[in-house]
Every structure is written in C-alpha cells, then in structure tokens.
Coordinates of C-alpha atoms in Angstrom, one line a residue:
Chain A
M1 CA -21.9 22.1 -31.5
A2 CA -19.9 22.3 -34.6
T3 CA -21.3 24.9 -37.0
D4 CA -20.2 26.6 -40.2
T5 CA -19.2 29.7 -38.4
Q6 CA -16.2 31.6 -39.8
D7 CA -14.6 32.2 -36.4
P8 CA -14.4 29.1 -34.2
K9 CA -13.1 31.3 -31.3
S10 CA -16.4 33.3 -31.1
E11 CA -18.4 30.1 -31.3
F12 CA -16.3 28.7 -28.5
R13 CA -16.9 31.8 -26.3
K14 CA -20.7 31.7 -26.9
N15 CA -20.8 28.1 -25.5
Q16 CA -19.3 29.1 -22.2
S17 CA -21.4 29.3 -19.1
W18 CA -21.7 32.3 -16.8
L19 CA -18.9 30.8 -14.7
Y20 CA -16.4 31.2 -17.5
D21 CA -17.8 34.2 -19.3
T22 CA -18.1 37.0 -16.8
Q23 CA -15.7 38.7 -14.5
S24 CA -17.7 37.8 -11.4
G25 CA -18.0 34.2 -12.6
T26 CA -14.2 34.1 -12.8
Y27 CA -13.9 35.3 -9.2
V28 CA -16.4 32.7 -8.0
R29 CA -14.6 30.0 -9.9
K30 CA -11.2 31.0 -8.7
S31 CA -12.3 31.2 -5.0
L32 CA -14.1 27.9 -5.2
I33 CA -11.1 26.2 -6.6
G34 CA -8.9 27.9 -4.0
L35 CA -11.2 26.8 -1.1
L36 CA -11.3 23.3 -2.5
T37 CA -7.5 23.1 -2.7
L38 CA -7.2 24.4 0.8
V39 CA -9.6 21.8 2.2
V40 CA -8.3 18.8 0.3
F41 CA -4.6 19.5 1.0
T42 CA -5.3 20.4 4.7
Y43 CA -6.8 16.9 5.0
V44 CA -3.7 15.3 3.5
L45 CA -1.0 17.4 5.1
F46 CA -2.4 18.3 8.6
P47 CA -1.9 14.8 10.1
L48 CA 1.8 14.9 8.9
Y49 CA 2.2 18.3 10.4
W50 CA 0.6 17.1 13.6
M51 CA 3.0 14.1 13.8
V52 CA 6.1 16.4 13.4
V53 CA 4.8 19.0 15.9
T54 CA 3.9 16.4 18.5
A55 CA 7.3 14.9 18.3
F56 CA 8.8 18.3 19.3
K57 CA 6.5 18.9 22.2
T58 CA 7.3 18.2 25.9
T59 CA 5.4 15.5 27.7
A60 CA 3.6 18.2 29.7
E61 CA 2.5 20.1 26.6
I62 CA 1.1 16.9 25.1
Q63 CA -1.4 16.6 27.9
Q64 CA -2.7 20.1 27.6
I65 CA -6.4 20.7 26.8
P66 CA -7.0 22.2 24.4
P67 CA -4.0 21.0 22.4
T68 CA -1.6 23.6 21.2
V69 CA -1.3 24.0 17.4
F70 CA 2.3 25.3 17.6
P71 CA 4.7 23.9 20.2
E72 CA 5.2 26.5 22.9
D73 CA 8.4 25.1 24.1
P74 CA 10.0 23.0 21.3
S75 CA 12.1 20.2 22.8
L76 CA 13.8 17.1 21.7
Q77 CA 12.5 15.2 24.7
G78 CA 10.6 12.7 22.6
F79 CA 13.6 11.8 20.5
R80 CA 15.9 11.7 23.5
M81 CA 13.5 9.2 25.2
V82 CA 13.4 7.0 22.2
V83 CA 17.2 6.8 21.9
M84 CA 17.7 6.4 25.7
S85 CA 15.2 3.7 26.0
S86 CA 16.7 1.9 23.1
L87 CA 20.2 2.1 24.5
Q88 CA 19.0 0.9 27.9
T89 CA 17.1 -2.0 26.6
S90 CA 19.9 -3.1 24.4
G91 CA 22.2 -2.9 27.4
Y92 CA 24.5 -0.1 26.3
D93 CA 23.7 2.1 29.3
A94 CA 26.5 0.8 31.4
F95 CA 28.9 1.4 28.5
F96 CA 27.9 5.0 28.1
E97 CA 28.0 5.6 31.8
Q98 CA 31.5 4.3 32.2
S99 CA 33.0 5.9 29.1
F100 CA 31.3 9.3 29.0
G101 CA 29.7 9.5 32.4
W102 CA 26.2 9.8 30.8
E103 CA 23.4 8.8 33.0
I104 CA 21.0 6.8 30.8
S105 CA 17.7 6.0 32.3
S106 CA 14.2 6.0 30.7
A107 CA 10.8 5.5 32.0
I108 CA 9.5 4.0 28.8
D109 CA 10.2 0.8 27.0
I110 CA 10.6 0.8 23.3
D111 CA 13.8 -0.7 21.8
I112 CA 13.7 1.0 18.4
L113 CA 17.2 0.0 17.5
T114 CA 16.5 -3.7 17.7
L115 CA 13.2 -3.3 15.9
I116 CA 14.9 -1.4 13.0
L117 CA 17.7 -4.0 12.8
N118 CA 15.1 -6.8 12.6
S119 CA 13.1 -5.0 10.0
L120 CA 16.3 -4.3 7.9
K121 CA 17.2 -7.9 8.0
V122 CA 13.7 -9.0 6.9
A123 CA 13.3 -6.3 4.3
V124 CA 16.7 -6.7 2.7
G125 CA 16.3 -10.4 2.6
A126 CA 12.9 -10.2 1.0
G127 CA 14.0 -7.5 -1.5
L128 CA 16.9 -9.6 -2.7
I129 CA 14.8 -12.8 -3.1
A130 CA 12.2 -10.9 -5.0
L131 CA 14.8 -9.2 -7.2
V132 CA 16.8 -12.3 -8.0
L133 CA 13.9 -14.6 -8.7
G134 CA 11.6 -11.9 -10.3
T135 CA 14.0 -10.6 -12.8
G136 CA 14.9 -13.9 -14.4
A137 CA 11.2 -14.8 -14.7
A138 CA 10.3 -11.4 -16.1
Y139 CA 12.9 -11.8 -18.8
V140 CA 11.6 -15.1 -20.0
L141 CA 8.0 -13.9 -19.7
S142 CA 8.8 -10.9 -21.8
Q143 CA 11.0 -12.4 -24.5
R144 CA 9.5 -15.8 -25.1
E145 CA 6.2 -17.2 -26.2
F146 CA 5.2 -20.5 -24.6
R147 CA 2.2 -22.5 -23.4
G148 CA 0.6 -21.3 -20.2
K149 CA 2.3 -17.8 -20.3
N150 CA -0.9 -15.9 -19.9
A151 CA -2.1 -18.2 -17.1
I152 CA 1.1 -17.6 -15.2
M153 CA 0.9 -13.9 -15.6
S154 CA -2.7 -13.8 -14.4
L155 CA -1.9 -16.0 -11.5
L156 CA 1.0 -13.8 -10.5
L157 CA -1.2 -10.7 -10.8
A158 CA -4.0 -12.3 -8.7
S159 CA -1.5 -13.4 -6.0
L160 CA -0.7 -9.7 -5.5
M161 CA -4.3 -9.2 -4.2
F162 CA -4.5 -12.0 -1.6
P163 CA -1.7 -11.7 0.9
G164 CA -2.2 -10.2 4.2
T165 CA -5.5 -10.6 5.9
A166 CA -7.1 -13.2 3.6
I167 CA -4.5 -15.9 4.3
M168 CA -3.2 -15.0 7.7
V169 CA -4.7 -18.0 9.5
P170 CA -3.6 -20.7 7.0
E171 CA -0.2 -19.0 6.8
W172 CA 0.2 -19.3 10.6
E173 CA -0.7 -23.0 10.2
L174 CA 1.8 -23.5 7.4
I175 CA 4.6 -21.7 9.2
S176 CA 4.0 -23.7 12.4
T177 CA 4.1 -26.9 10.4
L178 CA 7.4 -25.9 8.8
G179 CA 8.8 -25.1 12.2
L180 CA 9.5 -21.6 11.2
F181 CA 7.3 -19.9 13.8
N182 CA 9.0 -16.9 15.4
T183 CA 11.9 -16.8 12.9
H184 CA 12.8 -14.0 10.6
L185 CA 13.3 -16.5 7.8
A186 CA 9.5 -17.1 7.7
L187 CA 8.9 -13.4 7.1
I188 CA 11.7 -13.2 4.5
L189 CA 10.1 -16.1 2.5
I190 CA 6.6 -14.8 2.8
Y191 CA 7.5 -11.2 1.9
G192 CA 9.7 -12.6 -0.9
A193 CA 6.6 -14.5 -2.2
M194 CA 4.4 -11.4 -1.9
T195 CA 6.8 -9.0 -3.7
S196 CA 8.3 -11.2 -6.4
P197 CA 5.1 -11.1 -8.6
F198 CA 5.3 -7.4 -8.3
V199 CA 8.9 -7.3 -9.5
V200 CA 8.0 -9.7 -12.3
W201 CA 5.4 -7.3 -13.6
L202 CA 7.6 -4.2 -13.2
M203 CA 10.6 -5.8 -14.8
K204 CA 8.5 -7.3 -17.6
G205 CA 7.4 -3.8 -18.4
F206 CA 11.0 -2.8 -18.7
F207 CA 12.0 -5.7 -20.9
D208 CA 8.9 -5.2 -23.1
D209 CA 10.0 -1.7 -23.8
F210 CA 13.6 -2.7 -24.4
P211 CA 14.6 -2.0 -28.0
D212 CA 14.8 -5.3 -29.9
S213 CA 17.8 -4.1 -31.9
I214 CA 20.1 -4.3 -28.9
V215 CA 19.1 -7.8 -28.1
E216 CA 19.5 -8.6 -31.9
A217 CA 23.0 -7.0 -31.9
S218 CA 24.1 -9.1 -29.0
R219 CA 22.7 -12.2 -30.7
I220 CA 24.7 -11.4 -33.8
D221 CA 27.8 -11.1 -31.6
Q222 CA 27.1 -14.7 -30.5
C223 CA 25.8 -14.1 -27.0
T224 CA 23.8 -16.9 -25.5
P225 CA 20.4 -15.8 -24.1
F226 CA 22.0 -15.9 -20.6
E227 CA 24.8 -13.7 -21.7
T228 CA 22.5 -11.2 -23.3
F229 CA 20.5 -11.2 -20.1
W230 CA 23.5 -10.8 -17.8
Y231 CA 25.9 -8.6 -19.7
V232 CA 23.5 -6.5 -21.8
L233 CA 20.1 -6.2 -20.1
V234 CA 20.9 -6.3 -16.5
P235 CA 23.3 -3.3 -16.6
M236 CA 20.9 -1.3 -18.6
A237 CA 18.1 -2.2 -16.3
R238 CA 19.9 -0.8 -13.3
N239 CA 17.3 1.9 -12.4
S240 CA 14.4 -0.5 -12.8
L241 CA 16.2 -3.0 -10.6
I242 CA 16.8 -0.5 -7.9
A243 CA 13.2 0.6 -8.1
S244 CA 12.0 -3.0 -7.8
F245 CA 14.2 -3.6 -4.8
I246 CA 13.0 -0.5 -3.1
F247 CA 9.3 -1.5 -3.7
A248 CA 10.0 -4.9 -2.2
F249 CA 11.9 -3.4 0.7
L250 CA 9.2 -0.9 1.5
L251 CA 6.5 -3.5 1.5
A252 CA 8.5 -5.6 3.9
W253 CA 9.3 -2.6 6.0
N254 CA 5.6 -1.6 6.4
E255 CA 3.9 -5.0 6.7
L256 CA 2.0 -5.6 9.9
V257 CA -0.3 -8.6 9.7
F258 CA 2.3 -11.4 9.2
A259 CA 4.8 -9.8 11.5
L260 CA 2.2 -9.6 14.2
T261 CA 0.9 -13.1 13.9
L262 CA 4.1 -15.0 13.1
L263 CA 6.5 -13.4 15.6
D264 CA 6.8 -13.0 19.4
N265 CA 7.7 -9.8 21.0
S266 CA 11.4 -10.7 21.2
K267 CA 11.7 -10.8 17.3
F268 CA 9.3 -8.1 16.4
T269 CA 9.9 -5.9 13.4
V270 CA 9.1 -2.2 13.3
P271 CA 5.3 -2.2 12.6
P272 CA 4.2 -4.6 15.4
G273 CA 6.8 -3.1 17.7
L274 CA 5.4 0.3 17.3
L275 CA 1.9 -1.1 17.6
T276 CA 2.6 -2.7 20.9
F277 CA 4.0 0.6 22.2
V278 CA 1.0 2.6 20.9
Q279 CA -1.5 0.3 22.5
G280 CA 0.5 0.0 25.7
F281 CA -0.5 1.5 29.0
N282 CA -0.4 5.3 29.2
T283 CA 1.0 6.0 25.8
Q284 CA 3.3 9.0 25.5
W285 CA 2.5 10.5 22.2
N286 CA 5.5 12.7 21.8
V287 CA 7.7 9.6 22.0
V288 CA 5.4 7.7 19.6
A289 CA 5.6 10.6 17.1
A290 CA 9.4 10.8 17.5
A291 CA 9.7 7.0 16.9
S292 CA 7.3 7.3 14.0
I293 CA 9.4 10.0 12.3
I294 CA 12.6 7.9 12.8
I295 CA 11.1 4.8 11.2
S296 CA 9.4 6.8 8.4
L297 CA 12.7 8.3 7.2
P298 CA 13.9 5.3 5.1
V299 CA 10.5 5.2 3.5
L300 CA 10.6 8.9 2.5
A301 CA 14.1 8.5 1.2
G302 CA 13.0 5.5 -0.9
L303 CA 9.9 7.5 -2.2
A304 CA 12.1 10.3 -3.4
Y305 CA 14.2 7.9 -5.4
I306 CA 11.4 5.8 -7.0
Q307 CA 8.7 8.4 -7.5
Q308 CA 8.7 8.0 -11.2
Y309 CA 8.2 4.3 -11.0
F310 CA 5.4 4.6 -8.5
V311 CA 2.3 4.4 -10.5
Q312 CA 3.8 1.7 -12.7
G313 CA 4.7 -0.4 -9.7
L314 CA 1.5 0.1 -7.8
T315 CA -0.6 -1.0 -10.7
G316 CA 1.7 -3.9 -11.6
G317 CA 2.7 -2.0 -14.7
A318 CA -0.8 -1.5 -16.1
V319 CA -0.4 2.2 -16.0
K320 CA 2.9 3.6 -17.2
G321 CA 4.0 6.6 -15.2
Chain B
M1 CA 39.1 -18.4 -17.1
S2 CA 37.4 -16.1 -14.7
Y3 CA 34.9 -17.2 -12.1
V4 CA 32.0 -15.8 -14.1
D5 CA 33.1 -17.7 -17.3
N6 CA 33.5 -20.8 -15.3
A7 CA 30.1 -20.6 -13.7
Q8 CA 28.6 -19.8 -17.0
A9 CA 30.2 -22.8 -18.7
S10 CA 28.9 -25.2 -16.1
Y11 CA 25.5 -23.4 -16.3
E12 CA 25.4 -24.0 -20.1
H13 CA 26.4 -27.6 -19.7
A14 CA 23.6 -28.2 -17.2
I15 CA 21.1 -26.3 -19.2
E16 CA 21.6 -28.4 -22.3
R17 CA 20.5 -31.5 -20.6
V18 CA 17.1 -30.0 -20.0
P19 CA 14.6 -30.7 -22.9
E20 CA 14.0 -27.7 -25.1
G21 CA 10.4 -27.3 -24.3
V22 CA 10.9 -27.3 -20.6
R23 CA 13.9 -25.0 -20.6
V24 CA 11.9 -21.9 -20.9
Y25 CA 10.0 -22.6 -17.7
L26 CA 13.2 -22.9 -15.6
P27 CA 13.6 -19.2 -14.7
I28 CA 9.9 -19.0 -13.8
L29 CA 10.0 -22.0 -11.5
P30 CA 11.6 -20.4 -8.4
V31 CA 9.0 -17.6 -8.4
M32 CA 6.1 -19.9 -9.0
S33 CA 7.2 -22.3 -6.2
L34 CA 7.7 -19.5 -3.7
V35 CA 4.3 -18.1 -4.6
G36 CA 2.8 -21.5 -4.7
V37 CA 4.0 -22.5 -1.2
F38 CA 3.4 -19.3 0.6
I39 CA 0.4 -17.8 -1.1
L40 CA -1.6 -20.4 -3.1
Y41 CA -1.1 -23.3 -0.8
P42 CA -2.5 -21.4 2.3
I43 CA -5.6 -20.7 0.3
A44 CA -6.2 -24.4 -0.2
Q45 CA -5.4 -25.0 3.5
A46 CA -8.0 -22.4 4.5
I47 CA -10.7 -24.2 2.4
Y48 CA -9.8 -27.4 4.2
S49 CA -9.7 -25.9 7.7
S50 CA -13.0 -24.2 7.2
F51 CA -14.7 -27.6 7.5
F52 CA -13.2 -28.4 10.9
D53 CA -13.7 -27.4 14.4
K54 CA -10.1 -26.5 15.2
D55 CA -8.4 -24.8 18.1
L56 CA -5.3 -22.7 17.3
L57 CA -3.5 -24.1 20.3
S58 CA -4.2 -27.8 19.7
P59 CA -4.7 -28.2 15.9
A60 CA -4.2 -31.9 16.2
E61 CA -7.5 -32.4 17.9
A62 CA -9.5 -30.9 14.9
E63 CA -12.9 -32.4 14.4
F64 CA -14.7 -32.5 11.0
V65 CA -17.9 -30.5 11.3
G66 CA -19.0 -30.2 7.7
L67 CA -20.6 -26.8 7.0
A68 CA -21.1 -25.9 10.6
N69 CA -18.7 -22.9 10.4
Y70 CA -20.5 -21.6 7.4
A71 CA -23.8 -22.1 9.1
E72 CA -22.5 -20.0 12.0
I73 CA -21.7 -17.2 9.6
W74 CA -25.2 -17.5 8.2
T75 CA -26.9 -17.2 11.6
S76 CA -24.5 -15.2 13.9
E77 CA -25.8 -11.7 14.5
T78 CA -22.3 -10.6 15.5
I79 CA -20.9 -11.7 12.1
H80 CA -23.8 -10.0 10.3
Q81 CA -22.9 -6.8 12.0
V82 CA -19.3 -7.3 10.9
L83 CA -20.3 -7.9 7.3
W84 CA -22.5 -4.7 7.4
N85 CA -19.5 -2.8 8.8
T86 CA -17.3 -4.1 6.0
F87 CA -19.8 -3.1 3.4
V88 CA -20.2 0.4 4.8
W89 CA -16.4 0.7 5.1
V90 CA -15.7 -0.4 1.5
A91 CA -18.5 1.6 0.0
V92 CA -17.9 4.9 1.8
G93 CA -14.2 4.5 1.9
S94 CA -13.8 3.7 -1.8
I95 CA -16.2 6.3 -3.1
A96 CA -14.8 9.1 -0.9
A97 CA -11.2 8.1 -1.7
I98 CA -12.0 8.2 -5.4
V99 CA -13.8 11.5 -5.4
L100 CA -11.2 13.1 -3.2
G101 CA -8.3 11.5 -5.1
F102 CA -9.7 12.6 -8.4
L103 CA -10.0 16.2 -7.2
M104 CA -6.5 16.1 -5.9
G105 CA -5.1 14.7 -9.1
W106 CA -7.0 17.2 -11.1
L107 CA -5.8 20.1 -8.9
L108 CA -2.2 18.9 -9.1
Y109 CA -2.4 18.7 -12.9
E110 CA -4.3 21.8 -13.6
K111 CA -4.0 24.3 -10.9
L112 CA -0.9 23.9 -8.8
P113 CA 2.7 24.6 -9.6
F114 CA 5.6 22.2 -8.9
T115 CA 3.6 19.2 -9.9
S116 CA 6.3 16.6 -9.3
V117 CA 7.3 17.9 -5.9
A118 CA 3.7 18.4 -4.9
S119 CA 2.7 14.9 -5.9
A120 CA 5.6 13.4 -4.0
I121 CA 4.4 15.3 -0.9
V122 CA 0.8 14.2 -1.5
L123 CA 2.0 10.6 -1.7
I124 CA 3.5 10.5 1.8
P125 CA 0.3 9.3 3.5
W126 CA 0.3 6.3 1.2
V127 CA 3.9 5.3 1.6
L128 CA 4.1 6.0 5.4
P129 CA 4.3 2.8 7.4
R130 CA 0.7 1.7 8.0
V131 CA 1.1 1.7 11.7
V132 CA 2.5 5.2 11.7
G133 CA -0.4 6.6 9.8
A134 CA -2.9 4.8 11.9
S135 CA -1.2 6.0 15.1
I136 CA -1.4 9.6 14.0
W137 CA -5.1 9.3 13.4
Q138 CA -5.6 7.5 16.7
F139 CA -3.9 10.3 18.5
M140 CA -5.9 12.9 16.6
F141 CA -9.2 11.3 17.3
G142 CA -8.3 9.9 20.7
G143 CA -9.3 10.7 24.2
S144 CA -9.2 14.0 25.9
Q145 CA -6.3 15.5 24.0
G146 CA -7.5 14.8 20.5
I147 CA -7.2 17.8 18.1
I148 CA -10.3 16.6 16.2
N149 CA -12.5 17.1 19.2
E150 CA -11.1 20.6 19.7
L151 CA -11.7 21.3 16.0
L152 CA -15.3 20.2 16.1
V153 CA -15.9 22.3 19.2
Q154 CA -14.4 25.3 17.4
L155 CA -16.6 24.7 14.4
G156 CA -19.6 24.5 16.6
V157 CA -20.5 20.9 15.6
I158 CA -20.4 19.7 19.1
D159 CA -20.5 21.5 22.5
E160 CA -18.0 19.5 24.4
Y161 CA -15.4 16.8 23.8
I162 CA -16.9 13.5 23.0
V163 CA -15.6 9.9 23.1
M164 CA -15.2 8.7 19.5
L165 CA -13.0 5.7 19.4
G166 CA -14.6 4.1 22.4
S167 CA -18.2 4.7 21.4
T168 CA -20.4 2.0 19.9
D169 CA -22.1 4.4 17.6
L170 CA -19.1 6.3 16.3
S171 CA -16.2 4.0 16.4
L172 CA -16.6 2.7 12.8
W173 CA -16.0 6.2 11.3
P174 CA -12.6 7.4 12.5
P175 CA -10.8 4.5 10.9
I176 CA -12.6 5.2 7.6
V177 CA -11.5 8.8 7.7
G178 CA -7.9 7.6 8.3
M179 CA -8.2 5.1 5.4
I180 CA -9.5 7.7 3.0
W181 CA -6.5 9.8 3.9
R182 CA -4.2 6.9 3.1
L183 CA -5.9 5.9 -0.2
A184 CA -6.9 9.2 -1.8
P185 CA -3.3 10.1 -2.6
L186 CA -2.8 6.9 -4.5
F187 CA -5.9 7.6 -6.6
A188 CA -4.7 11.2 -7.0
L189 CA -1.4 9.9 -8.5
L190 CA -3.2 7.6 -10.8
T191 CA -5.4 10.4 -12.0
L192 CA -2.5 12.8 -12.4
T193 CA -0.6 10.2 -14.5
S194 CA -3.5 9.5 -16.8
L195 CA -4.3 13.2 -17.2
Q196 CA -0.7 13.8 -18.2
G197 CA -1.0 11.0 -20.7
I198 CA -3.8 12.7 -22.7
D199 CA -2.7 14.5 -25.8
E200 CA -3.2 18.3 -25.6
H201 CA -4.2 18.4 -29.3
L202 CA -7.4 16.5 -28.5
Y203 CA -8.5 19.4 -26.3
E204 CA -7.4 21.9 -28.9
A205 CA -9.4 20.2 -31.6
A206 CA -12.4 20.0 -29.3
R207 CA -12.2 23.7 -28.5
M208 CA -12.0 24.6 -32.1
D209 CA -15.2 22.7 -32.5
G210 CA -16.7 24.7 -29.7
A211 CA -16.8 22.2 -26.9
T212 CA -17.4 23.6 -23.4
P213 CA -15.0 22.6 -20.6
W214 CA -17.7 20.2 -19.3
E215 CA -18.0 18.6 -22.8
Q216 CA -14.3 18.3 -23.1
F217 CA -14.2 16.6 -19.8
R218 CA -17.1 14.3 -20.6
Y219 CA -16.1 13.3 -24.1
I220 CA -12.3 13.4 -24.0
T221 CA -10.9 13.3 -20.5
L222 CA -13.2 10.6 -19.1
P223 CA -13.1 8.2 -22.1
M224 CA -9.3 8.5 -22.3
M225 CA -8.9 7.7 -18.6
R226 CA -11.5 4.9 -18.4
Y227 CA -9.1 2.0 -17.9
N228 CA -6.9 3.8 -15.4
L229 CA -9.9 4.9 -13.5
A230 CA -11.2 1.3 -13.5
I231 CA -7.9 0.0 -12.2
G232 CA -7.9 2.7 -9.6
F233 CA -11.5 1.9 -8.6
L234 CA -10.7 -1.8 -8.2
L235 CA -7.5 -1.1 -6.3
M236 CA -9.5 1.1 -3.9
L237 CA -12.0 -1.7 -3.3
I238 CA -9.2 -4.3 -2.8
Y239 CA -7.2 -2.1 -0.4
N240 CA -10.2 -1.2 1.6
I241 CA -11.7 -4.6 2.0
R242 CA -8.4 -6.3 3.0
N243 CA -7.3 -3.5 5.3
F244 CA -6.4 -4.6 8.8
S245 CA -4.0 -2.1 10.3
M246 CA -6.1 1.1 10.3
V247 CA -8.8 -0.5 12.3
W248 CA -6.6 -2.6 14.5
V249 CA -4.4 0.2 15.6
M250 CA -7.2 2.7 16.2
T251 CA -9.9 0.7 17.8
K252 CA -8.9 -3.0 17.8
G253 CA -12.3 -3.5 16.2
G254 CA -14.2 -2.5 19.3
P255 CA -15.9 -1.7 21.5
G256 CA -17.7 -5.0 20.9
V257 CA -17.6 -5.5 17.2
S258 CA -18.8 -2.0 16.4
S259 CA -15.8 -1.1 14.3
S260 CA -14.7 -4.6 13.2
T261 CA -14.4 -5.3 9.5
L262 CA -13.9 -8.8 8.1
P263 CA -10.1 -8.9 8.3
V264 CA -10.2 -7.7 11.9
M265 CA -12.8 -10.3 12.7
I266 CA -10.7 -13.0 11.2
Y267 CA -7.8 -12.0 13.3
R268 CA -9.9 -11.8 16.5
T269 CA -11.5 -15.2 15.8
A270 CA -8.2 -16.9 15.1
F271 CA -5.8 -15.2 17.5
V272 CA -8.0 -14.0 20.3
D273 CA -10.7 -16.7 20.4
F274 CA -8.4 -19.4 18.9
N275 CA -11.3 -20.6 16.7
V276 CA -9.3 -21.5 13.5
G277 CA -12.3 -23.3 11.8
L278 CA -14.6 -20.2 11.9
A279 CA -11.7 -17.9 11.1
S280 CA -10.9 -20.0 8.0
A281 CA -14.6 -19.9 6.9
L282 CA -14.5 -16.1 7.3
S283 CA -11.2 -16.1 5.3
M284 CA -13.0 -17.9 2.5
L285 CA -15.6 -15.2 2.4
L286 CA -13.0 -12.5 2.1
F287 CA -11.1 -14.7 -0.4
V288 CA -14.2 -15.0 -2.7
V289 CA -14.8 -11.3 -2.7
L290 CA -11.1 -10.6 -3.5
L291 CA -11.3 -13.2 -6.2
V292 CA -14.1 -11.4 -7.9
F293 CA -12.3 -8.1 -7.6
S294 CA -9.1 -9.6 -8.9
Y295 CA -10.9 -11.2 -11.8
Y296 CA -12.2 -7.8 -13.0
Y297 CA -8.8 -6.3 -12.3
I298 CA -7.1 -8.8 -14.6
Q299 CA -9.9 -8.2 -17.3
V300 CA -9.2 -4.5 -17.3
Y301 CA -5.5 -5.1 -17.2
D302 CA -5.7 -7.3 -20.3
K303 CA -7.6 -4.5 -22.1
V304 CA -4.9 -2.0 -21.2
Q305 CA -2.2 -4.3 -22.5
G306 CA -4.2 -4.9 -25.7
E307 CA -4.7 -1.2 -26.3
F308 CA -1.2 0.2 -25.9

C-alpha cells in the first residue's frame, strides 16, 4: 500500500478499481446506487403512502380490484366515519342533532375519542412517574460512587429487555392478585416501571456530561446536594427532561401486550382498541387508515421534537447521537 | 418562608436521621421498587408457575406437576414448529434488517441531501404505533384487495392473486417483511450516527497512504463502528424475538401455528387455552434467550462506556 512515491495522489488513483477509474465505471456505480436508493426507500415509504392514500379513498374505491394507486375520487369519508362513530358511541349524537340539526349516524363502531383519552391518561401518568423517579436516581448514580452501583445499572439495563411478551403471564397473575385488573392504574405502574430505567440511563448521560465546575460553584455558594439538583441541574436539564418524558409517553402510547391482556374492552387504550377494530368483521380499511393517521399524529409530533435524542434513548445512552 | 423552603427544610431534617451510608440509596429506592415489583417479581412468579398445572380462570386449583410442562415443550410437535418459526423469524428478520438498515444509513450519510430531515422521515416506521404499522401491512398483504398481490402479478412473479396470510406455507413471511420494515430504520439511524461520529481526517490520512474505498471501509469504518454495530445487532435480535404485535395483528399466529412465534404462542397458551403452567414454561424459554442477549448487550455497553 504505502510506498515512497513522491505523489500520493497518483498512487491513490492507481489503486482504484475499474468502477472508480473510468467514465463508464462511474455511470455503472451511480446508476447502481440510484437504483438501490429507490428500492430501499420505496420499501420504507410506500406503506406510509399507502396508509395516507387509503384514508382518502371512498369505501367503494377500497374494494376495487386491482387497487388504485392514486385515489380517483379523494374524499374524507373515512375520517368522517371515525368522528361520527366516536360521537355516537360517546352519546353526543343527540346533542349535535338538537343544537345544530346534524344527523349523526354511523354503521361502524370505533370510539376513538375514548380510546385516545384512555391512552392519554395512561401515557401521561407513566411519563410523570418515570420522569420523577428516574431523574433523582440518575443524579445519584451519576454523581456518587457507592457499593452496588454497577449492579444496579446493569439490572436496570437488563430490565429494559424483558417487558412485554416474556412476562405477560405472570404480570397478569400479579395484577389480578393486587386487584388492579382492568384498571388504568395497573398500566400506569407497569409502564412507569418499564420506562423509568430508560429515563435513568438517558438522564445519567446528561448528568455525566454536565460540567463539574457548575456543580462545584453551587457547592461553594453553600448549596446542599438537593438544592444543587433542584435549582441548578433540573432547570439546565430541561430539554433532556422533556425528551425523557416524550420517550416514556410514546412507549405507553404504543404498547399493546399489557393493554390487551390487562384490560377489558370498556377500558381499552388506543393499540388494543384499533386492533379489535382491525380484526373485527368486515373491516373498512379507509376508516382504519383514517383512525391510524389520527392516532399517529402525537407520535410524529413527538418524533420531530426528540429526534436528536433518539439514538441515545434507544440504546440506553450507549451511543451518543 | 416560601412553600419550597419549608418543604426543603423538613426534607433536610428528615434526611439527616438516615445514616450516611444508606442515604445515597434513597433516590434509587423508588425506581428499584417499581422495577422490582412489576418486572423482576413477575419473572420469579413465572419460574414458580411453570412447575404447576394451572388454569387461568381458576388459579387456586393449581397442582404441582414438577417438570411436566417442560417435558411437554420437549415432546410437543406443535411447539417444535413454533420454535423453528421463531428461529427463522429472528435469523431472517435480524439479518435482513441489519443489511437493509446499514445500506439506508450509509445512503443517508453519503449520498442523500437533507440528512436530518430524511432520517426523521425514515424513522417513521419505527415510531409509528405498532398496531398501526402492522395494520398497514395486513391490508397490503391481505385478501382480494391487497396491493402486494397486484404488484407480484405486475412483476410476473405470480399469475393470479394468491392467499398469503391464510396459507399454511406462506403465512410466516408477511409478518417478517413487516418487521424488517419496522426495524431497518432503527439500524439505519444507528449506522448514520456512528458514521457521523468518525473523524474525516482518518479517511484523509488513509487516502494519502493510498487506501482504496474498500480498504477505507474495511480498516477504518468497520472498526470504528464495531461497538455501535454490536449494540444494533443485539437490539435487532431482542426486538425480533420478543415481537408480538406484528404477528398477532396480521395473522394471529395462524392458520394453525404456521406463523406463530414464541411470544404469540405464550399469549395463545395463556389467554386462549388458559394453560398458565405451560405458558409460564414457554416464558422461561423466552426469558433465558433474552437473558443471554442482554448479558452480551451489557458487556458491549460496558466496553463503550470504558472507551469514551
């Protein structure tokens, strides 16, 4: 490889393959990469496109064979049916009929409003638990040395891997024993337990990177450790805290297994609610797609906000984004 | 004295009564008890239940049967089929997601403009609610109106529409395709992040020494990314093996058990057949595999922490 040649550039050129050296090679290379990009990103993006398009088709168009790639007759029928059904199931139809003279009736049965409210309740609860408990623990784990610290960190990391399917059966037994079956409190506690290790790792990453001099300065100003934490670190950690909360929120918003096994239909959150509708008799896919878009919006808003923390959060802070 | 000062004064008063050595554990205690009760305790419970013949609806009448549930796993053909499905699922799903994700990450880094916007868009499949993503794929693969059937006909792969989700031979594959779609973006983002973390000067120096693009990749890019790739690899394995929603939404694990993986089988055994004992034994199987993966995950993790 390395030689005594005077001009490293020429040596560099000589080492290139045909693919890099010649005009035709460059064309081949460029078109291969272009084709690859097209295939890979079609795979990722087409299902999303398909969801959006389907939501704007009419029920008649959904049933066409072969399916249409562009909606021939874009309509809001799907969205209207989701909203109508929700209003009707929640019992607001009489109100609208009396006040505005709107006739509300729907052939389908998905009460997305109640599902969303249930999910919000659970997700906010779990997010707050994870945030409050996780941050304090993260501060201590970051700033102090003590016996068993590594064991605790490893245990928290490992506990990120198990929730969901591996423990759904014993979790059901536990929740039944505690008398929490079919309550949202059960989900709040479980999601809190699932997400707080996550928050610990994320916030520990923040506190580790925090300049010692600021902590030192507050100590010189006679702050107790608690005051340093509460008046100095927490305000500066605002962005990380918001990101942590959003992570916990999203997990709770998306979780299916525990919501499906620990709740009845009446208390369902969004994921099992949508599942029941999808697996129901004679599924209307434009309605499903419309409902899917509605419940995905909070997720996409959250993603836009926390994108820069994403890798760090997903890997428990192992990879800094 | 404000409320905050007041609360803090009483906090300090209380905290001083706690011995010095124990004090540091106090902020960790709430997290650990929550995790202990709702994540670690159920694991112990599963070990215990796996030795019983237990019905979900009448758990009080459980009967100790020793290793009978594990013996059933050992002998049951149905469960063997499920384990094989799980193996295929994890192997194919992880490798495909890694290859595709790596390509995506590399394209995002090297070839495409607007990297941060593009990577946010690419991430959507991963953050979309699981049930939403799985529903889209079910619709695309499903019945008579599925776009994938039409696509395959157009490409000349098949002559007429075929049943995919309801076919014993094919039903394992559609959920895998959906799962790769969900996981590849995550790996892509990991790849992108670690590529961005490599110092440009290393490549410059290598080029001066006459390294070809392949050599640069082999001797700079790969070694620099090795821990991130290892973490990504383990995450792919873990997410794949514990996945439930993609299969359950698309096929419910059927027909028969043709598309069931271990998590789906656990659900069906416990909540459809009400056989808690066998479901717990199956959970232990999943648990042991996850434990091995997590062990390596923590190992790699410690290395990363040590290095940076």
